[in-house]
CSV table of C-alpha atoms in Angstrom, one decimal:
chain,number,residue,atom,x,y,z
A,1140,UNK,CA,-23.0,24.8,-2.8
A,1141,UNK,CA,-24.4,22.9,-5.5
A,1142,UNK,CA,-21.1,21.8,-6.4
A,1143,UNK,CA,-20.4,20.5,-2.8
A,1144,UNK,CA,-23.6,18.3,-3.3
A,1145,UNK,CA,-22.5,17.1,-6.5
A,1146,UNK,CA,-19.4,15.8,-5.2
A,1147,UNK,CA,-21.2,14.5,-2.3
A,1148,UNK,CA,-23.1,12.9,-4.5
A,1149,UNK,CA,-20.4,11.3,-5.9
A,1150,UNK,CA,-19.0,9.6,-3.3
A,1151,UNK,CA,-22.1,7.5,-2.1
A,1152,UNK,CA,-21.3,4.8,-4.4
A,1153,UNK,CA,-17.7,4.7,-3.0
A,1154,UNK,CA,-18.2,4.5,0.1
A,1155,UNK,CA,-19.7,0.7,0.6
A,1156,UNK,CA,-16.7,-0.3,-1.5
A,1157,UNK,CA,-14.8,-1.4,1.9
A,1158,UNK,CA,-12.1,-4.0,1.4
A,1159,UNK,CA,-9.2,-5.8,3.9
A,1160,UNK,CA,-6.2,-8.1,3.2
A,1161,UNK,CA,-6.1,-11.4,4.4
A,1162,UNK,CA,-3.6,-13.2,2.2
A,1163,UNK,CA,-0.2,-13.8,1.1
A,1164,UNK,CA,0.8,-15.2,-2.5
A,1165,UNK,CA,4.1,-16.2,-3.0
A,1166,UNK,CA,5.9,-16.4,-6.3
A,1167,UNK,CA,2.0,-17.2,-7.7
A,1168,UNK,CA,1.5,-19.5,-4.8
A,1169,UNK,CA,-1.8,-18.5,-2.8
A,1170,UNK,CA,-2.0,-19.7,0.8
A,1171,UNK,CA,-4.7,-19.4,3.4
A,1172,UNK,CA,-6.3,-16.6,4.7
A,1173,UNK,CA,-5.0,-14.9,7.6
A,1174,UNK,CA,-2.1,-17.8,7.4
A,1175,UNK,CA,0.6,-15.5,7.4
A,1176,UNK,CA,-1.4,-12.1,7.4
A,1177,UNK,CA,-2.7,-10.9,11.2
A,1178,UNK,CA,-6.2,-10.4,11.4
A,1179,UNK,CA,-7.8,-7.7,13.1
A,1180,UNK,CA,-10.4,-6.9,16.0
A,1181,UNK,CA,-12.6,-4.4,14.1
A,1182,UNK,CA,-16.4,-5.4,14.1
A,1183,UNK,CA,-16.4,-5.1,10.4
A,1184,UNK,CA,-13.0,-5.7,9.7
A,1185,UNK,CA,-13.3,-4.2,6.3
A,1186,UNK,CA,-13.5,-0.6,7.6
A,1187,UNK,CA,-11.0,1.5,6.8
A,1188,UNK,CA,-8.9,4.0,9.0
A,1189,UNK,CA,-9.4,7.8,8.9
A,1190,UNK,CA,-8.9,11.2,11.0
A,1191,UNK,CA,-12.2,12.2,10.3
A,1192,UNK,CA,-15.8,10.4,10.5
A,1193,UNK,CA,-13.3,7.7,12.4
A,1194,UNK,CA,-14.2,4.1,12.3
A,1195,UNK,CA,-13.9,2.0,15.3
A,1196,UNK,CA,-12.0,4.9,17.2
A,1197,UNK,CA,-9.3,4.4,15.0
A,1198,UNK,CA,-6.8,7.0,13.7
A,1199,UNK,CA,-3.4,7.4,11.7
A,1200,UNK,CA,-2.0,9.1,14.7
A,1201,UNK,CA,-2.4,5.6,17.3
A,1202,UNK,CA,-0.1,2.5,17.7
A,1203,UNK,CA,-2.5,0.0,16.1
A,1204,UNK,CA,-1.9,1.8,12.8
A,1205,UNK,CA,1.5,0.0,12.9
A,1206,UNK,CA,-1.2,-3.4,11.5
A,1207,UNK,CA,-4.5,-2.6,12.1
A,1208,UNK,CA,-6.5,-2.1,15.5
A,1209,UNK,CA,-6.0,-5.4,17.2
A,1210,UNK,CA,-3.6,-7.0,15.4
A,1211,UNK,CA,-0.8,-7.9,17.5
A,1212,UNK,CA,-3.3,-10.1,19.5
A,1213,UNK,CA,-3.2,-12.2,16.2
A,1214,UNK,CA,0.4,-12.5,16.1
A,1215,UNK,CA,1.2,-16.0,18.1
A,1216,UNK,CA,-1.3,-17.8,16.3
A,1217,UNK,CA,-0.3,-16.4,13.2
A,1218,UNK,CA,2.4,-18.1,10.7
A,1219,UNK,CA,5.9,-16.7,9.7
A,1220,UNK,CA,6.4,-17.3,5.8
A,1221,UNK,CA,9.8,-18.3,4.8
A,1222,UNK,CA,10.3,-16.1,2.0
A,1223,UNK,CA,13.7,-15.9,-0.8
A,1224,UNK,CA,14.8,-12.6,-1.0
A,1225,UNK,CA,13.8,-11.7,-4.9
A,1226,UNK,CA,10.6,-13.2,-4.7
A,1227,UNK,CA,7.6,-11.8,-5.9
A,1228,UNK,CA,4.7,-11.6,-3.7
A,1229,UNK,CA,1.5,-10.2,-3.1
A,1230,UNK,CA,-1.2,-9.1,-0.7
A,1231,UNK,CA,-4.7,-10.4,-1.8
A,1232,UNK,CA,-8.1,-8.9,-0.4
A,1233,UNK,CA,-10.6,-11.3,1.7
A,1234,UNK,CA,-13.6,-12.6,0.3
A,1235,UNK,CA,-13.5,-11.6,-3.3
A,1236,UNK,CA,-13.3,-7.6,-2.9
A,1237,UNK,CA,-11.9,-5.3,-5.6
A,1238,UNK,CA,-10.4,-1.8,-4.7
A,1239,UNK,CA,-12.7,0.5,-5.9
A,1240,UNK,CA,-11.6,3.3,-4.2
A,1241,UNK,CA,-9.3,5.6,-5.6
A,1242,UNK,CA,-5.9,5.9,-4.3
A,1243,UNK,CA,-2.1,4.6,-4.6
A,1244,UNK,CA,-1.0,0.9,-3.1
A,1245,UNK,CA,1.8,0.7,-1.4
A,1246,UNK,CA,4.1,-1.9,0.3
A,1247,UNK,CA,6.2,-1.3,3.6
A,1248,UNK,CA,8.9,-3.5,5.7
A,1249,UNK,CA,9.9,-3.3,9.0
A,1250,UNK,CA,13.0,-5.9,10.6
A,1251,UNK,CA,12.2,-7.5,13.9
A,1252,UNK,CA,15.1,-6.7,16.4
A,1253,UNK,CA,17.8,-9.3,16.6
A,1254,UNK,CA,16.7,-11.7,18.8
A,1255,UNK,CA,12.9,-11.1,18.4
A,1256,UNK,CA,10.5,-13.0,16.1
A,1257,UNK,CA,8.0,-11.5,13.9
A,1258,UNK,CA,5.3,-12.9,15.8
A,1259,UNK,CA,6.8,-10.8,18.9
A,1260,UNK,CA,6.8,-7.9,16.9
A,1261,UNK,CA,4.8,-4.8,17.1
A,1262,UNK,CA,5.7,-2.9,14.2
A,1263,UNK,CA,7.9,0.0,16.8
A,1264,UNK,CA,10.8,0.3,14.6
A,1265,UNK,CA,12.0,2.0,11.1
A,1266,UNK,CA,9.9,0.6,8.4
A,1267,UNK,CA,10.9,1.0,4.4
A,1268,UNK,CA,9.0,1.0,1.0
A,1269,UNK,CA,9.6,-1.5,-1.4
A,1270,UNK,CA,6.7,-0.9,-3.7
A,1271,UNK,CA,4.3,1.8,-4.5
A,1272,UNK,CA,2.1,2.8,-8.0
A,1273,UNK,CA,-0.3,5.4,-8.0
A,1274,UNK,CA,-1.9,6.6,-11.7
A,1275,UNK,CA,-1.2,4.7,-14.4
A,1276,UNK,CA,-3.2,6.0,-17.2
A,1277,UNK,CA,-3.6,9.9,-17.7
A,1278,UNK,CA,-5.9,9.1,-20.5
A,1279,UNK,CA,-8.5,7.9,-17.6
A,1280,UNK,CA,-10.6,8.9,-15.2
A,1281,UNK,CA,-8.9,9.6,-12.0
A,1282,UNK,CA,-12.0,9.3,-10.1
A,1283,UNK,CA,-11.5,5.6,-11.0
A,1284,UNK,CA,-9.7,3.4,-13.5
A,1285,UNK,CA,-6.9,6.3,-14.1
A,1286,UNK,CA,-5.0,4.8,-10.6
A,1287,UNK,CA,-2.9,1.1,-11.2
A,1288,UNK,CA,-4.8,-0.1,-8.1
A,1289,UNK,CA,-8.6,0.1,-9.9
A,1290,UNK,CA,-11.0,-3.1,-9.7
A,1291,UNK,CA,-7.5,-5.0,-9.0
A,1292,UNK,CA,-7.9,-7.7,-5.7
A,1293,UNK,CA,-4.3,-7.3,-5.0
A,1294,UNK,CA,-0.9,-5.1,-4.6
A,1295,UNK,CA,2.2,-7.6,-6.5
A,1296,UNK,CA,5.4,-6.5,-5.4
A,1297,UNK,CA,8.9,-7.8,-5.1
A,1298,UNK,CA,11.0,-8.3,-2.1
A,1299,UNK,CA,14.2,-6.5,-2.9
A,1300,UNK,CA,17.1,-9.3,-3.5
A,1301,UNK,CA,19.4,-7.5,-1.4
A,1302,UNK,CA,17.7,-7.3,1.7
A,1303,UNK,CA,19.3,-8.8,4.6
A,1304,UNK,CA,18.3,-12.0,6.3
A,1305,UNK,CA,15.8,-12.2,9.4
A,1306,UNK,CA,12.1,-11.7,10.4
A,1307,UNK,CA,10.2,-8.9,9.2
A,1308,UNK,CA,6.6,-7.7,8.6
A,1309,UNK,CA,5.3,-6.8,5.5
A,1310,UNK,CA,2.4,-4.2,5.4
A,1311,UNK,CA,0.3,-3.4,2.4
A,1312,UNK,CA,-1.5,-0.3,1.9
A,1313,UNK,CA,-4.5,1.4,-0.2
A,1314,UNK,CA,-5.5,4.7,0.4
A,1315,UNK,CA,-9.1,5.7,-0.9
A,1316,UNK,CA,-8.7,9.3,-1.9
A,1317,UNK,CA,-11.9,9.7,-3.0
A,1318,UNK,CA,-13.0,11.7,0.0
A,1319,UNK,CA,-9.8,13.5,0.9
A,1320,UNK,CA,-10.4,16.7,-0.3
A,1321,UNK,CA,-12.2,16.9,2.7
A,1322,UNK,CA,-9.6,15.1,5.0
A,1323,UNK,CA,-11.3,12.0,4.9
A,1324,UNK,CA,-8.7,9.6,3.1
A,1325,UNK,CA,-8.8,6.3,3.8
A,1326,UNK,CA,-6.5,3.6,5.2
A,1327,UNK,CA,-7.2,-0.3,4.3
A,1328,UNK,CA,-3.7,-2.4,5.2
A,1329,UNK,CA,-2.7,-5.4,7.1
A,1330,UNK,CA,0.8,-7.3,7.8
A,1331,UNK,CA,2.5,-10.5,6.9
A,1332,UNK,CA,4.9,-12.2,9.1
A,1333,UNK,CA,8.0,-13.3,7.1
A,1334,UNK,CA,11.4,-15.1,7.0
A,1335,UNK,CA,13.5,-13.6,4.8
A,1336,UNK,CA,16.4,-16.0,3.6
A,1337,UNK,CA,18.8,-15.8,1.0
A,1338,UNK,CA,19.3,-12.2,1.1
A,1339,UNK,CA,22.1,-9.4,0.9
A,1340,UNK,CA,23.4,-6.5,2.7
A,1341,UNK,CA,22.0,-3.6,1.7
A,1342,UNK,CA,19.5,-1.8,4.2
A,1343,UNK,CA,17.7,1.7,3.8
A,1344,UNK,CA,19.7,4.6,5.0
A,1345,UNK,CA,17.9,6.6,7.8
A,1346,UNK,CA,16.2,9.3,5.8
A,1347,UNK,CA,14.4,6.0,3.7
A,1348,UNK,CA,12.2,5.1,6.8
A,1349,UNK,CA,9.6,6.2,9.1
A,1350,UNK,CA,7.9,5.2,11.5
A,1351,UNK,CA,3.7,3.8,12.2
A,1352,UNK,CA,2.5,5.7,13.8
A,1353,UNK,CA,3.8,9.8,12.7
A,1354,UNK,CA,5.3,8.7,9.2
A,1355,UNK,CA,2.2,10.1,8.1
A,1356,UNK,CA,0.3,13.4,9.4
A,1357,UNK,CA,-3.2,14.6,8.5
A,1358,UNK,CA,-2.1,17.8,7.0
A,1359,UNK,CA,0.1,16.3,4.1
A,1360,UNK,CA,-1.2,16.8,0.9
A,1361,UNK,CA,-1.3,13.5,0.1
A,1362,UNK,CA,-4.0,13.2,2.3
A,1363,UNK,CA,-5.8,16.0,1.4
A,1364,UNK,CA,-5.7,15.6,-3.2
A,1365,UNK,CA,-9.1,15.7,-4.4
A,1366,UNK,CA,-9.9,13.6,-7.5
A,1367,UNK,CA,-13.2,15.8,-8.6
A,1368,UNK,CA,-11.0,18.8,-10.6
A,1369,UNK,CA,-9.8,16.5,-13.6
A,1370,UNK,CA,-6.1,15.1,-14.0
A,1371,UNK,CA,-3.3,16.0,-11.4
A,1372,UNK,CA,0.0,14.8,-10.5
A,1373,UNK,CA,-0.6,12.7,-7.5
A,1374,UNK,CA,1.7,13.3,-4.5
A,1375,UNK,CA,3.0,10.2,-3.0
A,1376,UNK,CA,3.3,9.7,0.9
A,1377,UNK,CA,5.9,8.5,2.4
A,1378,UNK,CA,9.6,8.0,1.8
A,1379,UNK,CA,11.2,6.9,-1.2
A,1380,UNK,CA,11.1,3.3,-3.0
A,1381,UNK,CA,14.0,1.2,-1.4
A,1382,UNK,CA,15.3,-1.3,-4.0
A,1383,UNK,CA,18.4,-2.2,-2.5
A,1384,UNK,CA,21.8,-1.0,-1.7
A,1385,UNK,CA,22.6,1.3,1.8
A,1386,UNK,CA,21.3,4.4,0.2
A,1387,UNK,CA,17.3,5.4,-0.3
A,1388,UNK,CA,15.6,4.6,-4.0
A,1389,UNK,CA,15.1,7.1,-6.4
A,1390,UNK,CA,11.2,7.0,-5.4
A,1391,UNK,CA,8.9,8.2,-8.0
A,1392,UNK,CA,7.6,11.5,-5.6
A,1393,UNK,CA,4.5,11.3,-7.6
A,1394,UNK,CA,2.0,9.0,-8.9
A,1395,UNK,CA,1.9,9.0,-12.5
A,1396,UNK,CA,3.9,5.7,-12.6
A,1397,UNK,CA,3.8,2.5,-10.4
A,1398,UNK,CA,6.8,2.0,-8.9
A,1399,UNK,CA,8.4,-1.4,-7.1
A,1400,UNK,CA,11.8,-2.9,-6.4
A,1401,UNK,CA,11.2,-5.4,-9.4
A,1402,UNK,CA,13.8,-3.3,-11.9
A,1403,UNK,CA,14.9,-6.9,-14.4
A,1404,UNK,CA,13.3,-8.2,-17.1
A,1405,UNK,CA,13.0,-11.7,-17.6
A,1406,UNK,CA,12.5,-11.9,-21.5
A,1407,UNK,CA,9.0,-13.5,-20.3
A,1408,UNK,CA,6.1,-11.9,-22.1
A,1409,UNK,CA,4.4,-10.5,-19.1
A,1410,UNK,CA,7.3,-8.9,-18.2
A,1411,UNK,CA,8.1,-7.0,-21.1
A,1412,UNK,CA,4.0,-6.2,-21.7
A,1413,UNK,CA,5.1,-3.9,-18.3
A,1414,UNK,CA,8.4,-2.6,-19.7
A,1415,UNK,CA,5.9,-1.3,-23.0
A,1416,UNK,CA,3.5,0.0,-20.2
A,1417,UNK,CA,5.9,1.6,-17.5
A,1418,UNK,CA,7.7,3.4,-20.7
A,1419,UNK,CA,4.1,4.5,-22.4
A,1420,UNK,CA,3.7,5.7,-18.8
A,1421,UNK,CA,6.4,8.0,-18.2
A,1422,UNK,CA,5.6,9.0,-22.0
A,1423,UNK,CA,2.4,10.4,-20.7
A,1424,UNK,CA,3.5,11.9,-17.2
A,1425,UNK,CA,6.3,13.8,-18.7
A,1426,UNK,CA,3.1,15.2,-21.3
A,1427,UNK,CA,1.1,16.0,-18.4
A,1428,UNK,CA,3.8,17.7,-16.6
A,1429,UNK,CA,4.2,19.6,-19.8
């Protein structure tokens, strides 16, 4: 009892921390809000999604977790990025949030059918990761700045260089875990309409996609890891990382290690300063695992 209160106790300071994305960077370059990213219809449109103490009468299990409750109204009036395949993007929060929840970030695709724009597009077919990262740090607290997603006002990822040309949406993804030891994780993610040109021919092999909503269920355990009994191996949702080719990526399965479809180094500083960091990473999972 007097732990349950503690942990309660915990989470009040969490739970104000609500957060929504409204823009699209590409290759550094930051455009308008809600440009290219569908807005939603929520009153507050910072609340998240959950199956329990819901928000707005929104669950994982309807259609508007495809982009968030009201976003396909958005769609006409909202841009379509033309986007090189390769490029590396990101997903920003609105109005200066940070994610202080937390909880893995991850980045989904989903191809328009031939024919259809991705302003006509509701999100009903096969969609594919391309990026995820969970913990990055052991060392830390995983009530906090132990996940790669901490205090950060964005998810960078890269659009694999192999994807095929065409219309897609992009949807973004945190997931507070700081209540879900009690089945109260949360959902904050939105989509970006984009052109994809100058691409390949690879495409995800069936058993690399699901589908929003039922790609997720409120039973999996990655919806129900609690963060309040010290340093665990984080069980990623979802299927594996795509990062080109017809056959799934390797996927990390857990999060002790961020994980995208950017794979090259560019012998640019910043790049190798994540090479050091992945490999100090793995370094540290493999102890934990130990």
């Amino acid at each position: 009892m007097k732990l349950s209160l503690l942990v309660s106790a915990a989470i009040v300071p969490l739970v104000s921390a609500h957060y929504f994305f409204d823009t699209l960077i590409i290759d550094g370059v930051e455009t308008t809000p809600n440009q290219y990213v569908r807005s939603n219809t929520r009153p507050a449109k910072y609340n998240p999604t959950k199956w329990k103490n819901t928000r707005d009468d929104m669950t994982p299990d309807m259609l508007d977790f495809r982009c968030n409750k009201g976003s396909f109204t958005f769609a006409p009036q909202t841009e379509t990025a033309e986007v090189q395949a390769g490029s590396k993007l990101a997903m920003k929060l609105g109005v200066g949030a940070t994610m202080q929840h937390p909880g893995p970030g991850l980045v989904y695709m989903s191809k328009a059918p031939e024919g259809s724009a991705a302003n006509q597009y509701e999100g009903d077919g096969d969609w594919f990761k391309i990026h995820e990262e969970g913990i990055c740090d052991t060392e830390k607290d995983i009530k906090t700045d132990a996940w790669c997603t901490w205090d950060k006002d964005r998810i960078e990822f890269t659009v694999p260089a192999d994807l095929p040309d065409g219309e897609y949406l992009i949807r973004s993804e945190h997931i507070g875990v700081h209540g879900a030891h009690d089945g109260q994780a949360e959902f904050y993610y939105a989509c970006a309409q984009v052109k994809i040109t100058g691409g390949g021919t690879g495409f995800p092999s069936t058993d690399a996609t699901i589908q929003f909503p039922g790609g997720y269920k409120q039973d999996d355990p990655s919806f129900n890891f609690s963060v309040w009994g010290g340093m665990k191996e984080y069980p990623m949702p979802g299927p594996p990382v795509w990062t080109g080719g017809t056959e799934s990526g390797s996927g990390s399965g857990s999060a002790f290690n961020g994980t995208s479809a950017d794979s090259s180094s560019t012998g640019e500083t910043q790049e190798e300063e994540k090479h050091t960091c992945s490999r100090r990473r793995r370094r540290r999972a493999r102890h934990v695992r130990q």
